[in-house]
Coordinates of C-alpha atoms in Angstrom, one line a residue:
X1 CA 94.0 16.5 -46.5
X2 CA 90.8 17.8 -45.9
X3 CA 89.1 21.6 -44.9
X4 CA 87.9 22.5 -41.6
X5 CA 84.6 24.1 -42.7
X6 CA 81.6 24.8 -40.3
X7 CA 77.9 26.2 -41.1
X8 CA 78.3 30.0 -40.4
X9 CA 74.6 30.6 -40.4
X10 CA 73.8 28.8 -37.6
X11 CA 74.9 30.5 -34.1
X12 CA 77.8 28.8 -31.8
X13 CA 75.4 29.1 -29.1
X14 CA 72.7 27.3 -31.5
X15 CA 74.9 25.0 -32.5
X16 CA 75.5 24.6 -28.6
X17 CA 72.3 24.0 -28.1
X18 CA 71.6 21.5 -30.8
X19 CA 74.3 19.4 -29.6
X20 CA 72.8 19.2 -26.3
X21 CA 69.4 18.3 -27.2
X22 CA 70.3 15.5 -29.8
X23 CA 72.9 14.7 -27.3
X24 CA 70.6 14.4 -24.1
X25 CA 67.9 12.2 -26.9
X26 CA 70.0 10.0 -28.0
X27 CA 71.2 9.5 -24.3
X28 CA 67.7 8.7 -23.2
X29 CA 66.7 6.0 -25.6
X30 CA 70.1 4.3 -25.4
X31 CA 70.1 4.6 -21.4
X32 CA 69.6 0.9 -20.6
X33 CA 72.3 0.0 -23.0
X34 CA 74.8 1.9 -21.3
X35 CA 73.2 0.9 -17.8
X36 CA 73.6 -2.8 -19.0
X37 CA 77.6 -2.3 -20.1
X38 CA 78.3 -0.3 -16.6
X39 CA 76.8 -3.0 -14.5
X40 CA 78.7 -5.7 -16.8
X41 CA 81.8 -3.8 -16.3
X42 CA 81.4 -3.5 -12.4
X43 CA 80.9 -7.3 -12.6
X44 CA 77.6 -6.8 -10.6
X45 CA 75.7 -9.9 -9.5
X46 CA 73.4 -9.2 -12.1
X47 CA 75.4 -10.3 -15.2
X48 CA 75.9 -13.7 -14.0
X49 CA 73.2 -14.6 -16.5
X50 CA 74.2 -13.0 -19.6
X51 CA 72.7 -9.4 -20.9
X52 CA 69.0 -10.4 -20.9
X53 CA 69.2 -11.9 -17.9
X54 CA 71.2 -9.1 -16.8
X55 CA 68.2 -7.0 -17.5
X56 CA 65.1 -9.0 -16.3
X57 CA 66.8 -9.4 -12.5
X58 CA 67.1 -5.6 -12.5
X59 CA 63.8 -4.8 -13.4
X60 CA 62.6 -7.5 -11.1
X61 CA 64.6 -6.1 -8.7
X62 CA 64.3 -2.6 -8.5
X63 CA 61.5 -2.3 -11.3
X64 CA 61.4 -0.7 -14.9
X65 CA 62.8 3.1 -14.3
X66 CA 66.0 1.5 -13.0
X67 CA 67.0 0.8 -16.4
X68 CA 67.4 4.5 -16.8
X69 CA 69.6 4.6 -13.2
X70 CA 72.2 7.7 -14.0
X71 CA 70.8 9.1 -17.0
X72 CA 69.8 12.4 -15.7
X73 CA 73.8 12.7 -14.5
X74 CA 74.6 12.2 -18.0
X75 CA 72.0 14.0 -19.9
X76 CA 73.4 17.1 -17.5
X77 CA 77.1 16.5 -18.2
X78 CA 76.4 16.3 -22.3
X79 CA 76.1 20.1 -21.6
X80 CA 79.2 21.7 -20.4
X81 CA 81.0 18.4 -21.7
X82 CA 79.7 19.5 -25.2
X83 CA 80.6 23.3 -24.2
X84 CA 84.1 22.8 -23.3
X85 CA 84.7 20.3 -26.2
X86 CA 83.8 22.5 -28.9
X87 CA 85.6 25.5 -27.5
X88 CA 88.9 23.4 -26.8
X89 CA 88.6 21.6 -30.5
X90 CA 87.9 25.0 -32.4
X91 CA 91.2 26.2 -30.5
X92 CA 93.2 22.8 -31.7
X93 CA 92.3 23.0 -35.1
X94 CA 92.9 26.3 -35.5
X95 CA 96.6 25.5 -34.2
X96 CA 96.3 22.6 -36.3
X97 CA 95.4 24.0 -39.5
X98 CA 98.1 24.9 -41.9
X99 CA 98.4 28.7 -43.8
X100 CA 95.3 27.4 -46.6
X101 CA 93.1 26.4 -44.6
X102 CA 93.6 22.8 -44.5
X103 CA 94.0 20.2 -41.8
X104 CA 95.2 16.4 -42.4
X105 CA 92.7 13.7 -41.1
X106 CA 95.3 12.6 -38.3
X107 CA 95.2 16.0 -36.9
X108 CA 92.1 16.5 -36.9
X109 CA 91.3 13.4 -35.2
X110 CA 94.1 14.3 -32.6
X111 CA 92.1 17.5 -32.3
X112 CA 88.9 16.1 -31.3
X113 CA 90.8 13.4 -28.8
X114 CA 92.7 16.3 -27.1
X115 CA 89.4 18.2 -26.8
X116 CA 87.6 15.3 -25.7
X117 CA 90.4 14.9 -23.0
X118 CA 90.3 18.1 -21.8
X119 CA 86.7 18.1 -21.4
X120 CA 86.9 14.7 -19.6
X121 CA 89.2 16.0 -17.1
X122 CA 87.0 18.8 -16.2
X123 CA 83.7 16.6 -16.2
X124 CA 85.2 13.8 -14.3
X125 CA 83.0 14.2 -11.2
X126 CA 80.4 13.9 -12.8
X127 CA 80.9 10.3 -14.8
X128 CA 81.7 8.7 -11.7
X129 CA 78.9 10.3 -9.7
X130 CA 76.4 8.5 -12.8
X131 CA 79.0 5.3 -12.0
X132 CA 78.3 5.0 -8.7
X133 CA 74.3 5.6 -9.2
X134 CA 74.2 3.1 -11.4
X135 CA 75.3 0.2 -9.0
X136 CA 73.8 1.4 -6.3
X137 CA 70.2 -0.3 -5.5
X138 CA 67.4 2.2 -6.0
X139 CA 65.5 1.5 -4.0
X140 CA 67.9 1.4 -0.6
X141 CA 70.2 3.7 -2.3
X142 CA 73.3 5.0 -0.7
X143 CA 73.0 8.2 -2.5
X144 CA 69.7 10.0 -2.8
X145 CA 70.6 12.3 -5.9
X146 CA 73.2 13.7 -8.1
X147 CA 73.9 16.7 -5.8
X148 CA 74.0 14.5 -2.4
X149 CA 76.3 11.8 -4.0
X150 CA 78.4 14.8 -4.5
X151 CA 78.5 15.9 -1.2
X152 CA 78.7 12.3 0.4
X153 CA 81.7 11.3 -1.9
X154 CA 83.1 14.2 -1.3
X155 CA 82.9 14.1 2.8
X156 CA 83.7 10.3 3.2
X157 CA 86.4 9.6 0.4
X158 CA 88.0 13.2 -0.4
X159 CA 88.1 15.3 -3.5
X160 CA 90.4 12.4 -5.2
X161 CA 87.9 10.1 -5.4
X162 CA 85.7 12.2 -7.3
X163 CA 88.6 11.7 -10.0
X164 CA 89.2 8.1 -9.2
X165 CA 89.7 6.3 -12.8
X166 CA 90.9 9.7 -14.6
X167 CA 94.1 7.8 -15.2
X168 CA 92.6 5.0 -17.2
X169 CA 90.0 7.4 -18.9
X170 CA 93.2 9.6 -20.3
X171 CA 95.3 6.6 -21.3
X172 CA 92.2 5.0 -23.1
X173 CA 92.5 8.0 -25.8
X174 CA 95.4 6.4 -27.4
X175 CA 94.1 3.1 -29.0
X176 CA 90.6 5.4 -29.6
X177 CA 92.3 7.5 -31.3
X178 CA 94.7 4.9 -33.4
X179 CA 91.2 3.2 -34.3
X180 CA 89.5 5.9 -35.4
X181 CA 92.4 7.0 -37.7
X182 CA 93.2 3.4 -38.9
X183 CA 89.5 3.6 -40.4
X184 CA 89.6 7.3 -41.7
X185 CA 92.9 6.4 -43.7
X186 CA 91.1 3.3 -45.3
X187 CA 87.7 4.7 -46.2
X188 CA 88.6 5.4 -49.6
X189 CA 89.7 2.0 -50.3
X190 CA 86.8 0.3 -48.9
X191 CA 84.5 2.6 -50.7
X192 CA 86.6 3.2 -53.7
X193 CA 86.1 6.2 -54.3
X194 CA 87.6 9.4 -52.8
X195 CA 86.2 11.1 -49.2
X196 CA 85.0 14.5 -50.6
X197 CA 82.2 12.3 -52.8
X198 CA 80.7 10.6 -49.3
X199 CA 76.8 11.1 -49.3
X200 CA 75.5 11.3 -45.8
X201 CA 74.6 7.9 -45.9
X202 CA 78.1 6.3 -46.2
X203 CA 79.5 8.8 -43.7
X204 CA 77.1 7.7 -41.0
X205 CA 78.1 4.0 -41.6
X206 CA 81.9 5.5 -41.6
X207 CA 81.1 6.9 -38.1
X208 CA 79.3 3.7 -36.6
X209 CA 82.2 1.8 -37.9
X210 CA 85.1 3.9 -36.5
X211 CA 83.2 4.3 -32.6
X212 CA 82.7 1.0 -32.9
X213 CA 86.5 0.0 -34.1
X214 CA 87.9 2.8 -31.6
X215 CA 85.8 1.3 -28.5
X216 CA 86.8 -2.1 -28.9
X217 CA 90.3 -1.1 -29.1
X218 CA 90.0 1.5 -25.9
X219 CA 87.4 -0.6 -23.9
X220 CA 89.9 -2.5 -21.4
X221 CA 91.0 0.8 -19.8
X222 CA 87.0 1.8 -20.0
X223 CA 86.2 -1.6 -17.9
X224 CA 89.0 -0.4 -15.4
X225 CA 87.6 2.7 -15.3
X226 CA 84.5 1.8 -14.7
X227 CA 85.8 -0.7 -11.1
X228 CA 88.0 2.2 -9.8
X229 CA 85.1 4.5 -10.4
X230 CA 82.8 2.1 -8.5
X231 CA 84.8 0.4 -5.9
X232 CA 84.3 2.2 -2.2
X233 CA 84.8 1.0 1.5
X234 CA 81.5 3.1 2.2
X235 CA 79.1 1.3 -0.3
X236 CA 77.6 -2.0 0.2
X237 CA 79.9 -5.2 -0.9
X238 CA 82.6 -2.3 -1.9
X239 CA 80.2 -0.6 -5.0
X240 CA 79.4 -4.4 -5.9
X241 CA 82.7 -4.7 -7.8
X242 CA 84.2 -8.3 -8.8
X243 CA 87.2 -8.1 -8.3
X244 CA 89.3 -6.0 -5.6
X245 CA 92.6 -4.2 -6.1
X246 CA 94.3 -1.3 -5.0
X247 CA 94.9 0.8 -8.1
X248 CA 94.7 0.8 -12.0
X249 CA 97.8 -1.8 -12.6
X250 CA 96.5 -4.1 -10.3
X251 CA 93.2 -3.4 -11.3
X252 CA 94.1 -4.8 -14.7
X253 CA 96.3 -7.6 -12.9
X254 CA 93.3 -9.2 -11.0
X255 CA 90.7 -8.8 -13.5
X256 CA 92.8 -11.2 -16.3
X257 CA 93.6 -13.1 -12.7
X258 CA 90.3 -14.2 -12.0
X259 CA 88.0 -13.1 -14.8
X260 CA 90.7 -14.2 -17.6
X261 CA 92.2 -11.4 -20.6
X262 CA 88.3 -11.8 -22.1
X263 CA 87.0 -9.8 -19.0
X264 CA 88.4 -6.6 -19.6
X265 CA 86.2 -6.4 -22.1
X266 CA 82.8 -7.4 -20.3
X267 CA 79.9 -5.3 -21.6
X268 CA 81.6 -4.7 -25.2
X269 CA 78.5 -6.4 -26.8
X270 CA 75.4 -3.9 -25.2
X271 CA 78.5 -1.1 -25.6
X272 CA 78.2 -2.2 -29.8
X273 CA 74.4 -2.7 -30.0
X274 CA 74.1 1.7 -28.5
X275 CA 76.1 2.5 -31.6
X276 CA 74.1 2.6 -34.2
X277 CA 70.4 3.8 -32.4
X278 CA 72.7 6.3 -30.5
X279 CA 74.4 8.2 -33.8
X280 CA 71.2 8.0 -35.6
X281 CA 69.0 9.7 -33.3
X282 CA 71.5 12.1 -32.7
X283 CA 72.4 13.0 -36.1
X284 CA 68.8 13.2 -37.2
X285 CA 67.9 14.9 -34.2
X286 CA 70.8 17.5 -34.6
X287 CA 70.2 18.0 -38.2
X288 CA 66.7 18.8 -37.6
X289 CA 67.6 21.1 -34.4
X290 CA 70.2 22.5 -37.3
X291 CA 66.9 23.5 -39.8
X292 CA 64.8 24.8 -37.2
X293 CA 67.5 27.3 -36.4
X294 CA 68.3 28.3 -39.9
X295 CA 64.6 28.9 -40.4
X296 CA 64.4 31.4 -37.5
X297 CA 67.7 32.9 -38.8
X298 CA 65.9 33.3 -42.5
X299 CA 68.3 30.9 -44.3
X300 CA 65.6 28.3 -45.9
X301 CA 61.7 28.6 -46.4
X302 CA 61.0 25.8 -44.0
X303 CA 62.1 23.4 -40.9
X304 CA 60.9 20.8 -42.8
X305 CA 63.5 20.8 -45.8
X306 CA 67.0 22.6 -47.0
X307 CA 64.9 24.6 -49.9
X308 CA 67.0 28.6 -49.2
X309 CA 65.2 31.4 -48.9
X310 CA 65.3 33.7 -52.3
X311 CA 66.9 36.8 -52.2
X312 CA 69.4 35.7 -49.1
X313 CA 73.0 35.3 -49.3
X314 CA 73.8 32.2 -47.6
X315 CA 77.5 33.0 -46.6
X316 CA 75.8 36.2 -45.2
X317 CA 76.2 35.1 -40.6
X318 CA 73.1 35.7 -39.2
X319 CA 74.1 39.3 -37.3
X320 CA 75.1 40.1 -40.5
X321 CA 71.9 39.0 -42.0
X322 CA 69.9 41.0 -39.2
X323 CA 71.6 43.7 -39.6
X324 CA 70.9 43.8 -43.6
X325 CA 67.0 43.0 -43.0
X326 CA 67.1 45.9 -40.7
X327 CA 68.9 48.2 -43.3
X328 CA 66.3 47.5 -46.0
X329 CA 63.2 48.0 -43.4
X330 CA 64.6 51.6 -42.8
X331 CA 65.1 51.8 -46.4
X332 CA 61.7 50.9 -47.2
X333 CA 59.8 52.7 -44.7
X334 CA 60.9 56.5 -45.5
X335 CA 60.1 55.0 -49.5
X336 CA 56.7 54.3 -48.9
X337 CA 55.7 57.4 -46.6
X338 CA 57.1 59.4 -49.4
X339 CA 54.8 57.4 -51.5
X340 CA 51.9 57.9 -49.2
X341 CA 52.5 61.7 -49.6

């Protein structure tokens, strides 16, 4: 069992905020990572030489900043993803918890998959808009931005195909969430000891290890994702896809058909190597996003460090502490005009 516990002196729109930034960071540095296991995926012509290769024919080919094709699409969907995640998980766990305040690891995990869901659902659009982006050439483009790729998909192939690959996305959850809870239930026996005595150290390698068991068990449905997101009668060689099919079965059927069971999971490797640089600068970058706002809310002395402020009661939320700082300046004032006098 474990306690659903959150920092009460940090703001839900800080926290918000802090998400998105370490989020959009660690987005950015990892972008050709991600570029590299979309276009492996796809089955692009530019795997055919293995993931370096992949990479040098690209930037031969359409130069250096393609390597960061569709970032900006996902750097602007981490935002209202992260929004509608966060308000849909606080909601879960709260139905969830039981009547002291505790929450098994199971339903917790549950909680952040059926958040996760919903907030996939509602972004959709916007993951296959980055999809499509991504395969496109840049520079004879069939889209010319985020907003026109919109419109265009939109005009030529319906409102359904801006949700083309939900199906896969949603099933996916299942083994990602079996993973992740077959390495929660077993952390205490591979660190011997119990959960509650992790130092932040061991539960960062705990988080690499679980994405990294919970993608590789989820990735075939991310790979047929990925070719129903991409394939299109109005783009070039049909979005550059491998294999051709006429829905997520057969999708699935003709990819072991000609690519063999090993293909659906094309781009696992470059998916692995993001893990690690991905949760690190986001953790680092969140906790220190977490300190700058605890500063300007009068919790610790510095940014720099966790040393608290004297005289402040840290379960105190930060109206709350306003409100007491203001208290005491009216105090004071009246006191020290009386001294003046």
């Amino acid at each position: 069992m474990a306690t659903w516990r959150r920092d009460g002196r940090v703001t839900a729109l800080q926290r918000l905020g802090c998400a998105g930034l370490a989020g959009a960071l660690s987005l950015s540095l990892t972008a050709p990572l991600e570029l590299l296991t979309v276009l492996a995926q796809v089955g692009t012509w530019h795997c055919r030489r293995g993931l370096r290769g992949a990479g040098q024919s690209l930037c031969r080919a359409e130069g250096l900043r393609a390597l960061w094709k569709g970032n900006l699409t996902a750097c602007l969907r981490l935002f209202p993803y992260s929004a509608l995640q966060l308000a849909a998980s606080r909601r879960l766990v709260i139905l969830f918890t039981d009547e002291l305040g505790h929450i098994s690891h199971w339903r917790a995990i549950m909680a952040g998959s059926l958040a996760g869901m919903v907030a996939t659902i509602v972004t959709y659009p916007t993951d296959v808009i980055k999809t499509r982006l991504i395969v496109q050439n840049r520079l004879e483009p069939s889209y010319e931005g985020i907003l026109h790729a919109f419109y265009k998909i939109y005009r030529q192939e319906g409102l359904l195909a801006l949700y083309r690959g939900v199906s896969p996305a949603i099933l996916g959850a299942v083994p990602f969430s079996a993973g992740s809870f077959f390495v929660y239930i077993n952390l205490d026996k591979i660190w011997r000891e119990p959960i509650v005595h992790f130092t932040p150290l061991q539960n960062f390698i705990n988080g690499c290890v679980a994405a990294g068991v919970a993608q590789t068990l989820s990735f075939p449905f991310e790979t047929v994702k990925r070719k129903m997101q991409a394939q299109s009668p109005w783009l070039p060689q049909y979005g550059a896809v491998d294999v051709h099919f006429t829905g997520m079965a057969d999708c699935f059927r003709q990819t072991v058909k000609n690519k063999g069971v090993l293909g659906l999971w094309s781009g696992l490797t470059p998916s692995l190597l993001k893990i690690v640089p991905y949760f690190g600068v986001m953790f680092s970058t969140f906790e220190f996003c977490k300190r700058v706002c605890l500063y300007r809310n009068g919790y610790i002395e510095s940014p720099l460090n966790y040393k608290l402020t004297p005289g402040v009661d840290q379960s105190l939320q930060p109206q709350e502490l306003r409100e007491l700082k203001r208290l005491r300046r009216e105090n004071f004032e009246p006191r020290k005009s009386a001294l003046e006098n």
